[in-house]
Short mmCIF file of C-alpha atoms in Angstrom, two decimals:
data_model
loop_
_atom_site.label_atom_id
_atom_site.label_comp_id
_atom_site.label_asym_id
_atom_site.label_seq_id
_atom_site.Cartn_x
_atom_site.Cartn_y
_atom_site.Cartn_z
CA MET A 33 -41.88 38.86 -52.33
CA ALA A 34 -37.49 40.21 -53.73
CA LYS A 35 -35.82 42.20 -52.08
CA ASN A 36 -34.86 45.36 -54.59
CA ILE A 37 -31.36 45.83 -53.87
CA ASP A 38 -29.94 48.80 -53.22
CA TYR A 39 -26.37 49.58 -55.71
CA ARG A 40 -24.97 52.12 -54.25
CA ASP A 41 -24.44 49.66 -51.15
CA LEU A 42 -22.86 47.85 -53.99
CA SER A 43 -20.84 50.45 -55.68
CA ASN A 44 -19.45 51.60 -51.66
CA ARG A 45 -18.58 48.15 -51.08
CA ASP A 46 -16.31 48.44 -53.88
CA VAL A 47 -14.39 51.16 -52.89
CA TYR A 48 -14.23 50.18 -49.60
CA CYS A 49 -12.33 47.24 -50.92
CA LYS A 50 -10.19 48.81 -53.20
CA ARG A 51 -9.24 51.30 -50.46
CA LEU A 52 -8.83 48.52 -48.45
CA LEU A 53 -6.47 46.52 -50.25
CA ARG A 54 -4.85 50.11 -51.72
CA TYR A 55 -3.55 50.21 -47.47
CA VAL A 56 -2.60 46.82 -46.72
CA LEU A 57 -0.40 47.48 -49.63
CA LEU A 58 0.71 50.26 -48.63
CA GLY A 59 1.53 48.88 -45.21
CA VAL A 60 3.06 45.49 -46.74
CA PHE A 61 5.77 48.44 -48.18
CA PHE A 62 6.31 49.95 -45.90
CA VAL A 63 7.75 47.15 -43.20
CA GLY A 64 9.60 45.72 -46.07
CA VAL A 65 11.32 49.19 -46.13
CA VAL A 66 11.49 48.93 -42.64
CA PHE A 67 13.16 45.57 -42.21
CA TYR A 68 15.14 46.35 -45.76
CA PHE A 69 16.90 49.14 -44.10
CA LEU A 70 17.87 46.58 -40.81
CA TYR A 71 18.91 44.37 -42.93
CA MET A 72 21.45 46.44 -45.07
CA ASN A 73 21.99 48.04 -41.24
CA ASN A 74 23.01 44.73 -40.48
CA ILE A 75 25.30 44.34 -44.50
CA PHE A 76 26.84 47.95 -43.58
CA VAL A 77 27.50 46.47 -39.72
CA LYS A 78 29.56 42.84 -41.46
CA ILE A 79 31.00 44.53 -44.08
CA ARG A 80 32.81 46.72 -41.91
CA MET A 81 34.06 43.78 -39.07
CA ASN A 82 35.05 42.05 -42.53
CA GLN A 83 36.79 44.79 -43.42
CA LEU A 84 38.15 45.43 -39.35
CA VAL A 85 38.70 41.90 -39.46
CA SER A 86 41.03 41.69 -43.32
CA VAL A 87 42.71 44.37 -41.67
CA PHE A 88 44.02 42.44 -38.38
CA MET A 89 44.22 39.65 -41.26
CA GLU A 90 46.98 42.03 -43.06
CA LYS A 91 48.69 42.03 -39.39
CA THR A 92 48.81 38.59 -38.63
CA ASP A 93 47.19 35.56 -39.48
CA PRO A 94 46.23 32.32 -37.19
CA VAL A 95 48.08 30.01 -40.08
CA PHE A 96 51.01 31.78 -37.61
CA SER A 97 49.85 31.40 -33.84
CA GLN A 98 51.36 30.93 -30.69
CA ASN A 99 54.68 33.02 -31.65
CA HIS A 100 56.29 30.38 -34.18
CA MET A 101 56.90 28.31 -30.82
CA GLU A 102 56.63 25.11 -32.79
CA LEU A 103 59.27 25.62 -34.62
CA LEU A 104 62.08 26.67 -31.73
CA ALA A 105 60.39 23.56 -30.15
CA LYS A 106 62.35 21.93 -33.03
CA TYR A 107 65.44 22.28 -32.04
CA GLN A 108 65.21 22.99 -27.98
CA LEU A 109 63.33 19.87 -27.34
CA ASN A 110 65.93 17.73 -29.07
CA MET A 111 68.71 19.75 -27.59
CA ASP A 112 67.13 18.84 -24.24
CA MET A 113 67.41 15.74 -25.25
CA LEU A 114 70.58 14.85 -25.83
CA ARG A 115 71.87 16.23 -22.48
CA SER A 116 69.05 14.75 -20.39
CA LYS A 117 69.56 11.07 -22.37
CA ASP A 118 64.96 11.17 -21.57
CA ILE A 119 63.18 8.37 -23.35
CA PRO A 120 63.36 8.95 -27.00
CA TYR A 121 59.51 9.58 -27.82
CA ASN A 122 58.36 12.24 -24.87
CA ILE A 123 59.70 14.54 -27.46
CA ASP A 124 56.77 13.23 -30.32
CA ASN A 125 54.63 13.58 -28.01
CA ILE A 126 55.42 17.40 -26.58
CA MET A 127 55.51 18.09 -30.57
CA PHE A 128 51.63 16.49 -31.17
CA ASP A 129 50.18 18.04 -28.61
CA LEU A 130 51.90 21.71 -29.63
CA TYR A 131 50.58 20.74 -33.09
CA LEU A 132 47.41 20.21 -32.40
CA ASN A 133 47.12 23.50 -29.63
CA HIS A 134 48.39 25.58 -32.58
CA ASP A 135 45.19 24.65 -35.23
CA LYS A 136 43.08 25.22 -31.93
CA GLU A 137 43.90 29.27 -31.39
CA MET A 138 43.34 29.01 -35.83
CA GLU A 139 39.79 28.20 -36.17
CA LYS A 140 39.21 30.74 -32.37
CA ASN A 141 40.47 33.24 -34.98
CA LYS A 142 38.74 31.77 -37.97
CA LYS A 143 35.74 32.48 -36.32
CA ILE A 144 34.18 35.07 -38.36
CA GLU A 145 30.98 34.69 -40.71
CA LYS A 146 30.71 35.72 -44.46
CA ILE A 147 28.69 36.92 -46.36
CA MET A 148 26.93 36.06 -49.00
CA GLU A 149 27.23 37.65 -52.21
CA ASN A 150 24.11 38.61 -53.61
CA ALA A 151 21.26 41.68 -55.52
CA LEU A 152 20.15 42.55 -52.02
CA ASN A 153 23.96 43.45 -50.57
CA TYR A 154 24.66 45.92 -53.64
CA PRO A 155 23.06 49.32 -52.32
CA ALA A 156 24.79 48.60 -49.44
CA GLN A 157 28.06 48.42 -51.46
CA MET A 158 27.45 50.94 -53.35
CA LEU A 159 26.23 53.60 -50.29
CA ILE A 160 29.75 52.30 -48.97
CA ASN A 161 31.34 52.77 -51.84
CA PHE A 162 30.59 56.50 -52.45
CA HIS A 163 30.63 57.36 -49.00
CA SER A 164 34.27 55.69 -48.95
CA MET A 165 34.92 57.66 -52.46
CA ILE A 166 33.62 61.02 -50.66
CA MET A 167 36.38 60.49 -48.40
CA ASN A 168 38.87 59.52 -50.84
CA LYS A 169 39.17 56.23 -49.46
CA PRO A 170 40.09 52.70 -51.07
CA LEU A 171 36.32 51.18 -52.51
CA ILE A 172 35.75 48.02 -52.00
CA ASP A 173 34.59 45.34 -55.06
CA SER A 174 34.08 41.91 -52.71
CA PHE A 175 32.09 41.17 -49.50
CA ALA A 176 34.96 37.90 -50.24
CA LEU A 177 37.19 38.87 -45.80
CA VAL A 178 40.66 38.47 -47.55
CA ASN A 179 41.72 37.06 -50.46
CA GLU A 180 41.61 33.47 -50.42
CA THR A 181 44.33 32.38 -52.58
CA TYR A 182 46.46 33.98 -49.79
CA GLU A 183 45.49 31.88 -47.14
CA ASN A 184 45.01 28.68 -49.23
CA GLU A 185 48.15 29.07 -49.99
CA LEU A 186 49.77 29.62 -46.11
CA ALA A 187 47.30 26.63 -45.21
CA LEU A 188 48.32 24.86 -47.35
CA ALA A 189 52.41 25.88 -46.79
CA TYR A 190 51.58 24.51 -42.74
CA TYR A 191 50.27 21.85 -44.10
CA TYR A 192 53.37 20.83 -45.45
CA GLU A 193 55.77 21.84 -42.93
CA ARG A 194 54.24 19.52 -40.62
CA ASN A 195 54.40 16.87 -42.37
CA ASN A 196 57.88 17.02 -42.87
CA LEU A 197 57.47 17.75 -46.73
CA PHE A 198 59.95 20.66 -47.04
CA HIS A 199 60.76 21.41 -50.44
CA GLU A 200 56.64 21.63 -51.24
CA SER A 201 56.20 23.76 -48.06
CA ILE A 202 58.91 26.16 -49.69
CA LEU A 203 56.70 26.63 -52.65
CA PHE A 204 53.78 27.00 -51.47
CA TYR A 205 55.20 29.65 -49.02
CA ASP A 206 57.03 31.62 -51.92
CA LYS A 207 53.46 31.78 -54.11
CA ALA A 208 52.44 33.60 -50.81
CA ILE A 209 55.46 35.49 -50.40
CA ASP A 210 54.58 36.85 -54.16
CA GLU A 211 51.42 37.86 -54.08
CA ARG A 212 51.41 40.16 -50.76
CA LYS A 213 52.67 43.79 -51.02
CA ASN A 214 56.27 44.72 -49.88
CA ASP A 215 54.56 46.25 -46.52
CA ASP A 216 52.62 43.21 -45.69
CA LEU A 217 53.57 42.02 -42.29
CA ARG A 218 53.60 38.17 -42.67
CA ILE A 219 55.81 38.54 -44.57
CA PRO A 220 59.11 38.50 -42.40
CA ALA A 221 56.71 35.36 -41.08
CA ILE A 222 57.01 33.73 -43.91
CA MET A 223 60.43 33.79 -44.29
CA LEU A 224 61.02 32.44 -40.75
CA HIS A 225 58.80 29.83 -41.84
CA GLN A 226 60.83 29.35 -45.29
CA GLY A 227 63.81 29.72 -43.21
CA PHE A 228 62.69 26.39 -40.44
CA CYS A 229 62.59 24.68 -43.65
CA CYS A 230 65.48 24.97 -45.68
CA ALA A 231 67.46 24.21 -43.04
CA LEU A 232 65.57 20.74 -42.63
CA ILE A 233 66.66 19.88 -46.06
CA GLY A 234 70.24 20.61 -46.16
CA ASP A 235 69.73 24.13 -47.41
CA GLN A 236 71.91 26.13 -44.91
CA ASP A 237 73.02 29.17 -47.17
CA ARG A 238 69.44 29.87 -47.66
CA ALA A 239 68.58 30.11 -44.19
CA ARG A 240 71.06 32.11 -43.06
CA ARG A 241 70.16 34.96 -45.79
CA LEU A 242 66.13 34.57 -45.12
CA TYR A 243 67.12 34.79 -41.11
CA THR A 244 69.39 37.67 -41.25
CA ARG A 245 67.71 39.45 -43.68
CA ILE A 246 64.10 39.69 -41.55
CA ILE A 247 66.95 40.78 -38.74
CA SER A 248 67.57 43.54 -40.71
CA GLU A 249 64.90 44.38 -42.21
CA TYR A 250 62.18 43.95 -39.15
CA ASN A 251 64.65 44.51 -36.38
CA ASN A 252 61.91 46.87 -34.68
CA GLU A 253 58.94 43.39 -35.00
CA ASN A 254 59.71 41.11 -31.92
CA ILE A 255 59.60 38.35 -35.68
CA SER A 256 63.28 39.54 -35.97
CA ILE A 257 64.26 38.19 -32.19
CA ILE A 258 62.77 34.55 -33.24
CA ALA A 259 64.87 34.53 -36.48
CA LEU A 260 68.31 35.77 -34.59
CA ALA A 261 67.55 32.52 -31.84
CA LEU A 262 66.80 30.13 -35.03
CA LEU A 263 69.68 31.86 -36.59
CA ARG A 264 72.08 30.67 -33.31
CA TYR A 265 70.03 26.81 -33.25
CA LEU A 266 71.28 26.61 -37.26
CA ASP A 267 75.26 27.51 -35.89
CA VAL A 268 75.07 25.19 -33.41
CA PHE A 269 73.76 23.06 -35.33
CA SER A 270 75.56 22.02 -37.84
CA ARG A 271 78.64 22.46 -35.67
CA LYS A 272 77.24 19.73 -34.38
CA GLN A 273 76.52 17.93 -36.83
CA ASP A 274 80.49 18.40 -38.21
CA GLU A 275 81.66 17.27 -34.77
CA ILE A 276 79.81 13.71 -35.18
CA MET A 277 81.57 13.62 -38.71
CA LYS A 278 84.43 14.10 -37.58
CA ASP A 279 85.39 10.58 -35.81
CA GLU A 280 84.61 7.71 -38.82
CA ASN A 281 83.38 5.29 -36.82
CA VAL A 282 79.37 4.54 -37.28
CA SER A 283 76.86 3.33 -33.93
CA LEU A 284 73.72 3.33 -33.26
CA GLN A 285 74.26 6.07 -30.53
CA LYS A 286 75.86 8.82 -32.97
CA SER A 287 72.84 8.12 -35.84
CA ILE A 288 70.70 8.57 -32.75
CA GLU A 289 73.09 11.86 -31.86
CA LEU A 290 72.46 13.37 -35.53
CA TYR A 291 68.37 12.54 -36.28
CA HIS A 292 68.72 14.38 -33.11
CA PHE A 293 70.70 17.68 -34.43
CA LEU A 294 67.88 17.66 -37.38
CA ALA A 295 71.03 15.60 -39.79
CA TYR A 296 68.20 12.84 -41.34
CA GLU A 297 69.97 12.19 -44.38
CA LYS A 298 73.60 11.30 -42.57
CA ALA A 299 71.45 9.72 -39.90
CA LEU A 300 69.60 7.19 -41.80
CA GLU A 301 72.88 6.45 -43.72
CA MET A 302 74.98 4.92 -40.58
CA LEU A 303 71.25 3.40 -39.38
CA ASN A 304 71.40 1.10 -42.82
CA SER A 305 74.85 0.41 -42.24
CA LYS A 306 76.52 -3.56 -41.96
CA GLU A 307 77.80 -2.53 -37.98
CA VAL A 308 74.82 -0.21 -36.55
CA ASN A 309 72.57 -3.25 -38.31
CA SER A 310 74.61 -5.96 -36.84
CA ILE A 311 74.38 -6.10 -32.52
CA LYS A 312 70.35 -8.39 -32.90
CA SER A 313 69.36 -6.56 -29.36
CA ASP A 314 69.58 -2.73 -30.63
CA GLN A 315 66.95 -4.47 -33.47
CA PRO A 316 63.30 -2.50 -31.64
CA LEU A 317 65.65 1.08 -31.94
CA ILE A 318 66.82 0.39 -35.33
CA LEU A 319 63.22 0.10 -36.45
CA TYR A 320 62.25 2.72 -34.69
CA TYR A 321 64.76 5.35 -35.03
CA LYS A 322 64.78 4.36 -38.90
CA ALA A 323 60.96 4.67 -38.74
CA LYS A 324 61.74 8.48 -37.01
CA ILE A 325 63.83 9.54 -39.52
CA LEU A 326 62.17 8.67 -42.55
CA ASN A 327 58.66 10.18 -41.87
CA ALA A 328 60.57 12.79 -40.62
CA MET A 329 61.97 12.97 -44.27
CA GLY A 330 58.35 13.46 -45.43
CA LYS A 331 58.76 9.10 -46.65
CA HIS A 332 55.27 8.76 -44.68
CA GLU A 333 54.49 5.53 -46.66
CA GLU A 334 58.56 3.90 -45.82
CA SER A 335 58.57 5.32 -42.52
CA LEU A 336 54.74 3.64 -41.30
CA LEU A 337 56.57 0.00 -43.04
CA PHE A 338 59.17 0.26 -40.42
CA TYR A 339 56.61 0.75 -37.52
CA LEU A 340 55.04 -1.74 -38.86
CA GLN A 341 57.52 -4.36 -38.79
CA LEU A 342 58.82 -2.99 -35.90
CA ILE A 343 54.95 -3.51 -34.68
CA ARG A 344 55.07 -7.18 -36.40
CA LEU A 345 58.85 -8.48 -34.71
CA TYR A 346 58.78 -6.91 -31.36
CA GLU A 347 54.83 -6.53 -29.88
CA LYS A 348 56.01 -5.99 -26.64
CA ASN A 349 58.55 -4.05 -26.64
CA ARG A 350 58.49 0.08 -25.54
CA TYR A 351 59.09 1.01 -28.65
CA ALA A 352 56.46 -1.17 -30.68
CA LEU A 353 53.95 0.77 -28.33
CA SER A 354 55.20 3.83 -28.99
CA ALA A 355 55.40 3.17 -32.56
CA VAL A 356 51.67 3.01 -32.25
CA ASP A 357 51.22 6.48 -30.85
CA ARG A 358 53.77 7.54 -33.88
CA ILE A 359 50.90 6.22 -36.64
CA TYR A 360 48.16 7.77 -34.64
CA GLU A 361 50.68 10.95 -35.07
CA MET A 362 50.84 10.30 -38.20
CA ALA A 363 47.01 9.83 -39.36
CA VAL A 364 45.75 13.32 -37.50
CA LEU A 365 48.30 16.00 -39.41
CA THR A 366 48.01 14.28 -42.33
CA ASN A 367 44.57 13.38 -42.49
CA ASN A 368 45.39 10.46 -44.25
CA SER A 369 42.08 7.94 -43.82
CA SER A 370 44.01 4.86 -44.28
CA LEU A 371 45.98 5.74 -41.80
CA LYS A 372 43.50 6.23 -39.45
CA ASN A 373 41.62 2.97 -40.14
CA ILE A 374 45.43 1.24 -39.41
CA SER A 375 45.60 3.19 -36.36
CA GLY A 376 42.18 2.42 -35.01
CA LYS A 377 42.73 -1.14 -35.26
CA LEU A 378 46.40 -1.20 -33.54
CA ASP A 379 44.79 0.84 -30.84
CA ASN A 380 42.52 -1.84 -30.85
CA ILE A 381 44.50 -5.14 -30.79
CA TYR A 382 46.50 -2.92 -27.50
CA GLY A 383 43.89 -2.21 -26.05
CA PHE A 384 43.39 1.45 -26.13
CA GLU A 385 40.51 3.74 -25.48
CA GLU A 386 39.43 4.80 -29.05
CA ARG A 387 41.10 8.10 -30.30
CA ASN A 388 39.96 10.72 -32.46
CA THR A 389 41.76 10.60 -36.03
CA ASN A 390 39.42 14.46 -35.92
CA GLU A 391 41.82 16.55 -34.33
CA ASN A 392 43.19 17.68 -36.58
CA ASP A 393 39.76 19.50 -38.25
CA GLN A 394 40.82 22.88 -38.00
CA LEU A 395 42.81 22.68 -40.30
CA ILE A 396 42.15 19.95 -42.23
CA ASN A 397 37.86 22.06 -42.67
CA TYR A 398 40.08 25.55 -43.47
CA LEU A 399 41.63 23.19 -45.86
CA SER A 400 38.08 20.77 -46.97
CA ASN A 401 37.94 22.74 -51.47
CA ASN A 402 41.25 22.05 -51.70
CA ASN A 403 41.09 17.52 -50.99
CA THR A 404 43.19 17.04 -48.28
CA ASP A 405 43.20 13.70 -47.94
CA SER A 406 44.64 13.31 -51.32
CA LEU A 407 47.42 15.64 -50.62
CA ILE A 408 49.39 12.57 -48.69
CA LYS A 409 49.29 9.58 -50.82
CA ILE A 410 49.73 5.89 -48.52
CA ASP A 411 49.70 2.80 -50.21
CA ILE A 412 49.77 0.22 -47.93
CA ASN A 413 51.76 -3.36 -48.04
CA ASP A 414 48.53 -6.04 -48.09
CA GLU A 415 51.13 -8.15 -45.96
CA GLN A 416 51.03 -5.51 -43.69
CA LEU A 417 47.24 -4.60 -42.95
CA GLU A 418 47.03 -8.58 -43.11
CA TRP A 419 49.32 -9.62 -40.48
CA ILE A 420 47.16 -6.56 -38.22
CA ASN A 421 43.67 -7.92 -38.99
CA ARG A 422 44.55 -10.88 -38.19
CA ARG A 423 46.40 -10.32 -34.97
CA LEU A 424 43.34 -8.35 -34.16
CA ASN A 425 40.94 -11.37 -35.00
CA SER A 426 42.69 -13.77 -32.82
CA GLU A 427 41.09 -15.12 -29.32
CA LYS A 428 44.81 -14.68 -27.90
CA SER A 429 43.81 -14.38 -23.80
CA VAL A 430 44.69 -10.50 -22.50
CA MET A 431 44.50 -12.31 -18.77
CA MET A 432 47.96 -15.03 -18.48
CA GLN A 433 48.54 -16.44 -14.96
CA TYR A 434 49.76 -13.91 -13.00
CA LYS A 435 52.58 -16.13 -10.84
CA GLU A 436 54.87 -16.42 -13.78
CA PHE A 437 55.44 -12.69 -14.11
CA LEU A 438 56.30 -12.78 -10.11
CA ASN A 439 59.71 -11.18 -9.88
CA LYS A 440 60.05 -10.36 -13.25
CA ARG A 441 60.55 -7.19 -15.67
CA ILE A 442 56.81 -7.09 -17.40
CA PHE A 443 55.12 -3.63 -18.97
CA VAL A 444 51.62 -3.87 -18.65
CA VAL A 445 48.87 -1.79 -20.83
CA THR A 446 45.65 -1.03 -18.93
CA LYS A 447 41.85 -0.39 -20.45
CA ASN A 448 42.49 3.39 -19.91
CA GLY A 449 45.47 3.08 -22.62
CA SER A 450 48.10 3.48 -19.53
CA ARG A 451 51.62 1.23 -20.22
CA TYR A 452 53.51 0.71 -16.98
CA VAL A 453 57.22 -1.10 -17.20
CA GLY A 454 58.29 -2.56 -14.28
CA SER A 455 59.35 -5.71 -11.50
CA ALA A 456 55.65 -7.01 -10.29
CA ILE A 457 57.04 -7.28 -6.60
CA LYS A 458 53.98 -8.54 -5.39
CA ILE A 459 50.57 -10.58 -6.68
CA THR A 460 47.28 -10.57 -4.65
CA ASP A 461 43.95 -12.21 -6.38
CA ASP A 462 42.47 -8.36 -6.38
CA ASN A 463 45.84 -6.16 -7.13
CA LEU A 464 49.31 -5.79 -9.21
CA THR A 465 52.34 -4.12 -7.46
CA LEU A 466 54.63 -2.76 -9.42
CA ASN A 467 58.51 -1.00 -8.80
CA THR A 468 58.86 1.42 -11.59
CA VAL A 469 61.24 3.94 -11.88
CA ILE A 470 58.79 6.35 -10.55
CA GLY A 471 57.76 4.20 -7.72
CA LEU A 472 55.54 1.47 -6.53
CA VAL A 473 52.31 0.89 -8.06
CA ASN A 474 49.28 -0.91 -7.39
CA ILE A 475 47.56 -1.90 -10.09
CA GLU A 476 43.84 -3.56 -9.80
CA LYS A 477 43.66 -6.71 -12.00
CA LYS A 478 40.50 -5.63 -13.20
CA ASN A 479 41.88 -2.51 -14.69
CA ILE A 480 44.85 -4.75 -17.20
CA ASN A 481 44.03 -4.90 -20.43
CA LYS A 482 47.57 -6.70 -21.62
CA ILE A 483 50.63 -7.78 -19.96
CA ASP A 484 53.96 -9.93 -20.49
CA PHE A 485 57.28 -9.90 -20.53
CA ASP A 486 59.40 -6.94 -20.17
CA GLU A 487 61.82 -7.85 -23.38
#
């Protein structure tokens, strides 16, 4: 028997479903509004934080952190080097550490979240601008942290400065100053670095003008003290250069002194003279300083070729070992992929532990939009690369007959990269004892990666 259908019940059910749908939509709308206001609040906070950071960045800049210590260190370390007659490559290690510490500080200061610009953010911007208009405050027209052109120019200028391309660096510092207002407190910092670059390319008059302007216009700021110190260093180094050049005789020692007094062209000219190059025993040191001077002049490719020539001709000499370190530092500071490849191969040849050639990631990431690897191009001589590859693949034994070294002056490279030079005074089945300048050193044979006579 067919069941009677109550059409009234169906009508009530339909009304109930519509009412339920309406409530559900209202609930979703209410939850959406709540979440949007929470999102808006988050945007408010981020915009205000970015405004605070922008104000802070107007007062200082991560590119110029650490109170410009590397500028003062460049002068002071060279001065100390001539006074103490210390090992000539210590200064490079110290300056390299300063650069890396600078990068870590820059990365720490740059950790601020940027806001993605999209349509959902504009109501927050409009409300902030409405409030700013009532309070007679400047309006915001972008979510950017700071003007990226400014920051990239400063970062590029510093990149070129640290790689000794001072002419290029000065141009970018000029652009950064042109884009800034006169009351921007980063201007004296930029001028300080400009003066430093001018001094190193021999434009001492402009360097003095820049330092003097900082001292007179910003005499209440700490940076004026640094400018005064750099001005005094400039005068002292200029006077020392003149004193050296008064003596017409040329020598390797005089060229080294000129290098440490930052007179690179004069030092290189003296190193290339026949009088200096006539002494065969000085050739490793001559090649080493030629490479250092060329690198200091921003001629990285020529510098690399002299370092590789030194390593190839005098592989066991301590200056060759130091050249490996200098190539590693060039690879890190320039971020050049060819240099990184060569540095890794040389580390393998000398048995050093693998070193990180991406130490400069902080600055490189900061310049990621500028393709920094192409900023400094280095074309390597095929003959030099062939020698490296052939040497790397050779089956030369590292553990030679130890009895040959007894009572001889030798150098030892351990598996962790440590290097020792001294006389082998005792050899046992397990250990080797060296008499070095720091005293007796016992080295386990199993930890030795390379050993040979010190030439």
